[in-house]
Coordinates of C-alpha atoms in Angstrom, one line a residue:
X191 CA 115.9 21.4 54.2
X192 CA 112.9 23.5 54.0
X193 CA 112.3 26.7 55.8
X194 CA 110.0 26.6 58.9
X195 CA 109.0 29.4 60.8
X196 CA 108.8 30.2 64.6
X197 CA 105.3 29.4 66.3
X198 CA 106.2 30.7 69.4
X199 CA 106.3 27.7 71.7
X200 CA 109.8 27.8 72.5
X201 CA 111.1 25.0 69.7
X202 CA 114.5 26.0 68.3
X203 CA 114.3 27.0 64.6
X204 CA 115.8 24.7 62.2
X205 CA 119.5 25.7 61.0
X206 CA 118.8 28.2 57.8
X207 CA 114.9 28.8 58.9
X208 CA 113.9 32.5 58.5
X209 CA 113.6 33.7 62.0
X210 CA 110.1 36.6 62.0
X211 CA 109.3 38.5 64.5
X212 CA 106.1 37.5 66.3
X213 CA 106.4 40.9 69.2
X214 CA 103.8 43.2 69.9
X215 CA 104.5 46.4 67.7
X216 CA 105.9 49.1 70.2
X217 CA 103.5 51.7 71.1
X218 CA 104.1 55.3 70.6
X219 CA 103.7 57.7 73.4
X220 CA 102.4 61.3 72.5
X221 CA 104.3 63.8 74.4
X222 CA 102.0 66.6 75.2
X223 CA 102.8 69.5 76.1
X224 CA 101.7 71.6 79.4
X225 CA 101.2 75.1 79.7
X226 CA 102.4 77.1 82.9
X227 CA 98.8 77.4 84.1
X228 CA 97.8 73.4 83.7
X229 CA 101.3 72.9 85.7
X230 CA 100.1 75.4 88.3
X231 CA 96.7 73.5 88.7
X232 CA 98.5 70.6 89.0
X233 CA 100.6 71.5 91.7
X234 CA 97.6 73.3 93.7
X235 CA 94.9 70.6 93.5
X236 CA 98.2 68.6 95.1
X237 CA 97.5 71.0 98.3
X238 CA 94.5 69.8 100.2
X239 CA 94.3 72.9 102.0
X240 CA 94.4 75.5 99.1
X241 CA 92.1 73.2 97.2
X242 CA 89.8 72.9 100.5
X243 CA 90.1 77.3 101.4
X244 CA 89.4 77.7 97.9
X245 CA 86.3 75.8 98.3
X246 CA 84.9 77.9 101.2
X247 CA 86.4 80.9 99.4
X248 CA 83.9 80.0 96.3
X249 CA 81.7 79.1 98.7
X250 CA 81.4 82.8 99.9
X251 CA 81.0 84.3 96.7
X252 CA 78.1 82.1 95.6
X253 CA 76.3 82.9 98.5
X254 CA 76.7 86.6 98.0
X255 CA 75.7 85.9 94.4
X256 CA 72.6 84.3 95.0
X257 CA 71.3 86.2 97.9
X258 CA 68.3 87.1 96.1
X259 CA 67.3 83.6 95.5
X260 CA 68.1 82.8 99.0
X261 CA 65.7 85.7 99.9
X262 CA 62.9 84.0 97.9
X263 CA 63.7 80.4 99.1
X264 CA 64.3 81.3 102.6
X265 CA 60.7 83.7 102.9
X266 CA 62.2 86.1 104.6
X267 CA 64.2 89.8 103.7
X268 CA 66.8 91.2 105.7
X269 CA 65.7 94.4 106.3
X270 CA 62.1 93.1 107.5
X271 CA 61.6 94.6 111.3
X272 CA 59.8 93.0 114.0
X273 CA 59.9 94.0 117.4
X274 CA 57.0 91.1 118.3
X275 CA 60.3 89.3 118.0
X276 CA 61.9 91.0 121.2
X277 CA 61.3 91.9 124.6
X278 CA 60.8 94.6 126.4
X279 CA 65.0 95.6 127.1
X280 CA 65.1 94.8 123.0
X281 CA 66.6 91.6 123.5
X282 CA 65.9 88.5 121.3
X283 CA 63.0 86.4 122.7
X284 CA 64.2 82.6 122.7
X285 CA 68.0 81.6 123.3
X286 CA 71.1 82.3 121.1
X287 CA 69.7 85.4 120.2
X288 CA 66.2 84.0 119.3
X289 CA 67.3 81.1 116.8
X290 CA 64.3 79.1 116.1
X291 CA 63.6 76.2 113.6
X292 CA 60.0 76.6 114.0
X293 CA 57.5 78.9 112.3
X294 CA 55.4 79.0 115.5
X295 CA 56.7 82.4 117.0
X296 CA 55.4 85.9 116.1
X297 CA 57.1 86.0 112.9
X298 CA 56.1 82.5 111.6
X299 CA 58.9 81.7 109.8
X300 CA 62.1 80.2 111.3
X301 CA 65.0 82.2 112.1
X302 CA 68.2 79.8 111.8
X303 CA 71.0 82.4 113.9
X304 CA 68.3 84.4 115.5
X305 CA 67.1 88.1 115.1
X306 CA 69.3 91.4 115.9
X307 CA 68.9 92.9 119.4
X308 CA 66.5 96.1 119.0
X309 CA 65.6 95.5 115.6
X310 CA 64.5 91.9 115.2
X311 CA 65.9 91.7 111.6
X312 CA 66.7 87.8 110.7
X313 CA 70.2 87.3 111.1
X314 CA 70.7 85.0 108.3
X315 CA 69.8 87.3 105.7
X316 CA 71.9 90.0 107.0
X317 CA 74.7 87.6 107.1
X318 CA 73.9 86.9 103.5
X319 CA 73.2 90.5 101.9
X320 CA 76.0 91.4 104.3
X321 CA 78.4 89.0 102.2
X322 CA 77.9 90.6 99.3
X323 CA 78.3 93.8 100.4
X324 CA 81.3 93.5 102.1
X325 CA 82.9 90.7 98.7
X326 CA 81.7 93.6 96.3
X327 CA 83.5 96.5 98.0
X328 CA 86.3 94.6 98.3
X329 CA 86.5 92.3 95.2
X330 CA 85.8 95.8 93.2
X331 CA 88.4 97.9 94.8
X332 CA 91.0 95.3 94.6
X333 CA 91.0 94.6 91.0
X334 CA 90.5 98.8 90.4
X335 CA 94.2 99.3 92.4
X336 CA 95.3 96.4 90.7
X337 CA 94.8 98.0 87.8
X338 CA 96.7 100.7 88.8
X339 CA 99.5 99.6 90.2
X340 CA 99.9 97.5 87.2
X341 CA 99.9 100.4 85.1
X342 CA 102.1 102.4 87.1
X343 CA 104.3 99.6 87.5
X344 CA 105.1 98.6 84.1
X345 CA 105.5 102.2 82.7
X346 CA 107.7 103.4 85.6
X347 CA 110.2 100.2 85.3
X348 CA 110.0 99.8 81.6
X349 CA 110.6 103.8 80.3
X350 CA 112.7 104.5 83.1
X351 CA 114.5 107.7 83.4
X352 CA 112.5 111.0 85.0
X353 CA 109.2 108.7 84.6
X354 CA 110.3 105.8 86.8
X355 CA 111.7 108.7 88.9
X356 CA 108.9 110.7 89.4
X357 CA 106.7 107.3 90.1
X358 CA 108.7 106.1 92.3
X359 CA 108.3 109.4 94.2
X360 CA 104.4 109.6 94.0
X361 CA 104.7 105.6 95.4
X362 CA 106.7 106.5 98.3
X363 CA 104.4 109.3 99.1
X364 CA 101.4 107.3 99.4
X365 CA 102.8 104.6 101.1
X366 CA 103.4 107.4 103.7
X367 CA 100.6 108.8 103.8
X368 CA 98.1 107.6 107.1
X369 CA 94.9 105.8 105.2
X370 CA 93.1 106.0 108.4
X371 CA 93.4 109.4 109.2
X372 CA 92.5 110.4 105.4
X373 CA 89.2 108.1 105.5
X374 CA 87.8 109.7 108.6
X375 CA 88.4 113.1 106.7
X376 CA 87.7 112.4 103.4
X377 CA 84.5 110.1 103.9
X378 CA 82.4 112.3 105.7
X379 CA 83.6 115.2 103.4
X380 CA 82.9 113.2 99.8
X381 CA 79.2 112.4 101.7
X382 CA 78.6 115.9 102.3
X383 CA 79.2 116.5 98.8
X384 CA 77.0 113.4 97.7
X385 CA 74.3 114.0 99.9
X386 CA 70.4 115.0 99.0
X387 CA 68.3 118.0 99.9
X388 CA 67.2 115.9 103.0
X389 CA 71.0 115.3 104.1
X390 CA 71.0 111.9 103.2
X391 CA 73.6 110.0 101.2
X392 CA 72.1 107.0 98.8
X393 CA 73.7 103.2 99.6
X394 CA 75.5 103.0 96.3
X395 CA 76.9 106.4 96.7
X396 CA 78.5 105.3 100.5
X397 CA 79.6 102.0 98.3
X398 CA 81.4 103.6 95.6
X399 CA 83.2 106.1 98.2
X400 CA 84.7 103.2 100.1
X401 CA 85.3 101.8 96.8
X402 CA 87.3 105.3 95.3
X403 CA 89.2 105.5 99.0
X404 CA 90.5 101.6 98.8
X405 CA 91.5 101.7 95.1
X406 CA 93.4 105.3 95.4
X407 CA 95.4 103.7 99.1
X408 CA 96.1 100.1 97.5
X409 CA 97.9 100.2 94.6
X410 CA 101.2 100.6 95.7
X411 CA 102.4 97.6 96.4
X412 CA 101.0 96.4 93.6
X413 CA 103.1 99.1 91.3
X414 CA 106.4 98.4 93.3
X415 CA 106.1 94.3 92.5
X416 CA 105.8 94.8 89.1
X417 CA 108.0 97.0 88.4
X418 CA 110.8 94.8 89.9
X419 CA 109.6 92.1 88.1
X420 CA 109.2 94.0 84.7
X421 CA 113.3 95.3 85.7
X422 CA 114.5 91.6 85.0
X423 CA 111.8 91.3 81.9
X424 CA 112.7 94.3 79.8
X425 CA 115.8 92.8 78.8
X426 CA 115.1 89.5 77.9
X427 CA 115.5 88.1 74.1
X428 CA 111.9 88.4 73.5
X429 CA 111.6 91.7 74.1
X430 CA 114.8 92.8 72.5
X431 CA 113.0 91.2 69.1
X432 CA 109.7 93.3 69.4
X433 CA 111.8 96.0 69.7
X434 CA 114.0 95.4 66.5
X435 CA 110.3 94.2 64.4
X436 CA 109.3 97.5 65.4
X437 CA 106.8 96.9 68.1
X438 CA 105.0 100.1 69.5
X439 CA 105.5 101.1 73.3
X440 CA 101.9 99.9 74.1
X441 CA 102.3 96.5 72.2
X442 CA 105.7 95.6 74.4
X443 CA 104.1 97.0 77.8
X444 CA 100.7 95.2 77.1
X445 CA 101.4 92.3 75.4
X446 CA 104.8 91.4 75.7
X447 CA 105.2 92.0 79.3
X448 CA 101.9 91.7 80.9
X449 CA 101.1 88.2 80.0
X450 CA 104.7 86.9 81.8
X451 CA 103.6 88.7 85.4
X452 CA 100.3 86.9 85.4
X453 CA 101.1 84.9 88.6
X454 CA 102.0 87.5 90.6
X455 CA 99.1 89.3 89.8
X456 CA 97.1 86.5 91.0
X457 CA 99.0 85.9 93.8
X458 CA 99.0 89.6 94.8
X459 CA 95.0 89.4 93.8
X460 CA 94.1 86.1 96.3
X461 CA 95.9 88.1 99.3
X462 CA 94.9 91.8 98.6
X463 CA 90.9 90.6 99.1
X464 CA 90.7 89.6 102.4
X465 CA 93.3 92.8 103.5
X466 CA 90.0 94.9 101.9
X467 CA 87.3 92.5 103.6
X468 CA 88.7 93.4 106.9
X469 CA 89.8 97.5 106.1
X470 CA 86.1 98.0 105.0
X471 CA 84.9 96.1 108.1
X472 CA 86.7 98.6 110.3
X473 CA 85.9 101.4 108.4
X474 CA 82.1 100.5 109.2
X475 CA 82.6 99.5 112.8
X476 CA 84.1 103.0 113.0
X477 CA 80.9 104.7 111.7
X478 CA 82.4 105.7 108.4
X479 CA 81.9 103.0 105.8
X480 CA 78.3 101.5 105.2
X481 CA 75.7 102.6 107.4
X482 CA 71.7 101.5 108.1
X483 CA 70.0 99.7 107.0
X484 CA 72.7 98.5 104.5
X485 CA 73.8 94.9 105.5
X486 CA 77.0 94.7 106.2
X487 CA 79.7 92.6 108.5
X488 CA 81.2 95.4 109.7
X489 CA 77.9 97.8 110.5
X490 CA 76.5 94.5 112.6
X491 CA 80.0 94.3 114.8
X492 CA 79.5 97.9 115.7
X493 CA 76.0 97.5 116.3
X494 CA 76.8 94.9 118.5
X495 CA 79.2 96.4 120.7
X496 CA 76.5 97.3 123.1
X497 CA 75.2 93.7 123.5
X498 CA 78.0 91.7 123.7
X499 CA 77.4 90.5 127.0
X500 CA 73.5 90.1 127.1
X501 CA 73.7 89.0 123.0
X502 CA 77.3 87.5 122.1
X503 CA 75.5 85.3 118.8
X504 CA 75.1 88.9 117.5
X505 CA 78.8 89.6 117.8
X506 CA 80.3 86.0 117.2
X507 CA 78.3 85.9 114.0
X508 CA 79.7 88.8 112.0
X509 CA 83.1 88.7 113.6
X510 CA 83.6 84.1 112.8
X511 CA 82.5 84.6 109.3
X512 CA 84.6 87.2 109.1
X513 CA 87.2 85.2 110.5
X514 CA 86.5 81.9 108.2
X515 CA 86.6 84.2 105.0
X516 CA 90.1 85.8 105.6
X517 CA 91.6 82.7 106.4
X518 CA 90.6 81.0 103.9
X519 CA 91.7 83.5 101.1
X520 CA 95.3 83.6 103.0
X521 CA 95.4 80.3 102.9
X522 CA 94.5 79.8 99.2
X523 CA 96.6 82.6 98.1
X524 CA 99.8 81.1 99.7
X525 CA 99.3 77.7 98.3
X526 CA 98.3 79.8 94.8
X527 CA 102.1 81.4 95.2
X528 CA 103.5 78.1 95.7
X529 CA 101.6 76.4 92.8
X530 CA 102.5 79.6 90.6
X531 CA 106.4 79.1 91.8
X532 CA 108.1 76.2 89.7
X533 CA 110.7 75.6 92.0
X534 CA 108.0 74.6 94.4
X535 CA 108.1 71.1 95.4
X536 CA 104.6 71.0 96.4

């Protein structure tokens, strides 16, 4: 009997045939590996709101990023006065506060969310320059108090003893301590100080002042979440091994610890912003923060207080992009917490 083999058409082999195998070989599936932070993106680009406010969010920074080459496309600056553009009472010519899409008026050129009341600046561009004014002060002074808090944080929790003591101390007395109340004395005093021989006080020094006042008042909350989080980290077996290879203090604070509180840095980052966005929009519609002819959000809400009825564009303006930019931070930085949080089932 000789030996047949198996075509594969469903026949029975003869009795004593050698049976071979005719399958597919099985394919081999890599396994690859995902970091915290590709798990994280994961789970957030799962969340069509966070993925949507941190469009607008990016949005907002891009346009404060480019406002110079929005100046030169759009044709027009936003310090550029033109009473031609008002009437007599100072009021916008035109409706909605002058907006125009035609270059036929007094200015010739367009104004797209009309000209402020008694000036006849473009609105646009202030709402632009105004952007980044208002995203620097605050993006700056957030990641300065970051910084500290960070810093306090991780030495206070991880020395311990009379250190953690003594910051714990200095935290508690800054979080009672009134921010207002030390803003409207400090400002004015720190200008003083900054001033010229004419009295005047230079934008960037008004900048960095609201800048030095967020970053000392914002840390704290900052220092108190990591050095919780740094209390359940000093023990673990990781650090327990830099310790017996001999690992300085500044290697096990820095780079031991650090990198493992990441995402509530970030978390703590994405909601800290828009707290500053609207502290240094106050602190300018209280006369204290930036001042003419510096664009800002909050300068234009207090400048419109006294044409809110004949003018509300020049209020609604400021105040709803305000509004829009806050929202969407808080927004993006609770679905960045739960994309951060692994137990999230988002």
């Amino acid at each position: 009997m000789s030996d047949t083999k198996s075509t594969g058409t469903g026949q029975a082999p003869e009795a004593g045939a050698t049976l071979v195998a005719d399958a597919p070989e099985a394919k081999k599936t890599a396994i690859v590996g995902r970091s915290p932070g590709k798990l994280a993106w994961m789970r957030l680009k799962r969340d069509r709101v966070g993925v949507f406010s941190l469009g607008i969010v990016l949005l907002f920074f891009i346009v404060a990023a480019l406002a110079d080459v929005i100046e030169l496309i759009y044709g027009y600056g936003p310090r550029t006065l033109n009473s031609n553009l008002l009437n007599d009472e100072g009021r916008p010519l035109g409706v909605l506060g002058g907006i125009t899409f035609s270059s036929d008026g007094p200015s010739n050129h367009i104004h797209i969310l009309g000209v402020e009341p008694q000036v006849g600046r473009d609105m646009f561009m202030q709402l632009v320059f105004g952007a980044r004014t208002s995203l620097l002060i605050s993006v700056l002074a957030t990641v300065i108090s970051l910084v500290i808090g960070v810093v306090v944080g991780i030495v206070a929790a991880y020395v311990g003893g009379w250190v953690d003591t003594f910051l714990n101390w200095f935290t508690d007395y800054m979080l009672a301590f009134p921010f207002l109340i030390f803003a409207f004395a400090a400002i004015p005093i720190v200008n003083t100080w900054l001033a010229d021989d004419k009295g005047e006080v230079g934008e960037w020094s008004r900048i960095w002042t609201i800048i030095v006042i967020f970053s000392v008042f914002g840390w704290m909350g900052t220092a108190r979440l990591v050095r919780g989080q740094v209390l359940s980290l000093r023990e673990r077996e990781y650090i327990e091994a830099a310790r017996a290879a001999g690992a300085g203090l500044g290697h096990i604070l820095f780079r031991q610890l650090l990198p493992n509180l990441w995402a509530p840095i970030l978390v703590t980052f994405s909601l800290s912003v828009p707290a500053t966005v609207t502290g240094e929009a106050a602190l300018s519609f209280l006369g204290i923060g930036v001042v003419e002819p510096t664009p800002d959000w909050g300068r234009m809400i207090n400048n419109s207080v006294l044409w809110y009825r004949e003018e509300p564009m020049y209020m609604l303006i400021p105040g709803v992009s305000i509004f829009i930019l806050v929202l969407a931070f808080n927004l993006f930085g609770d679905a960045l917490r739960d994309a951060l949080d692994p137990k999230s089932t988002k």
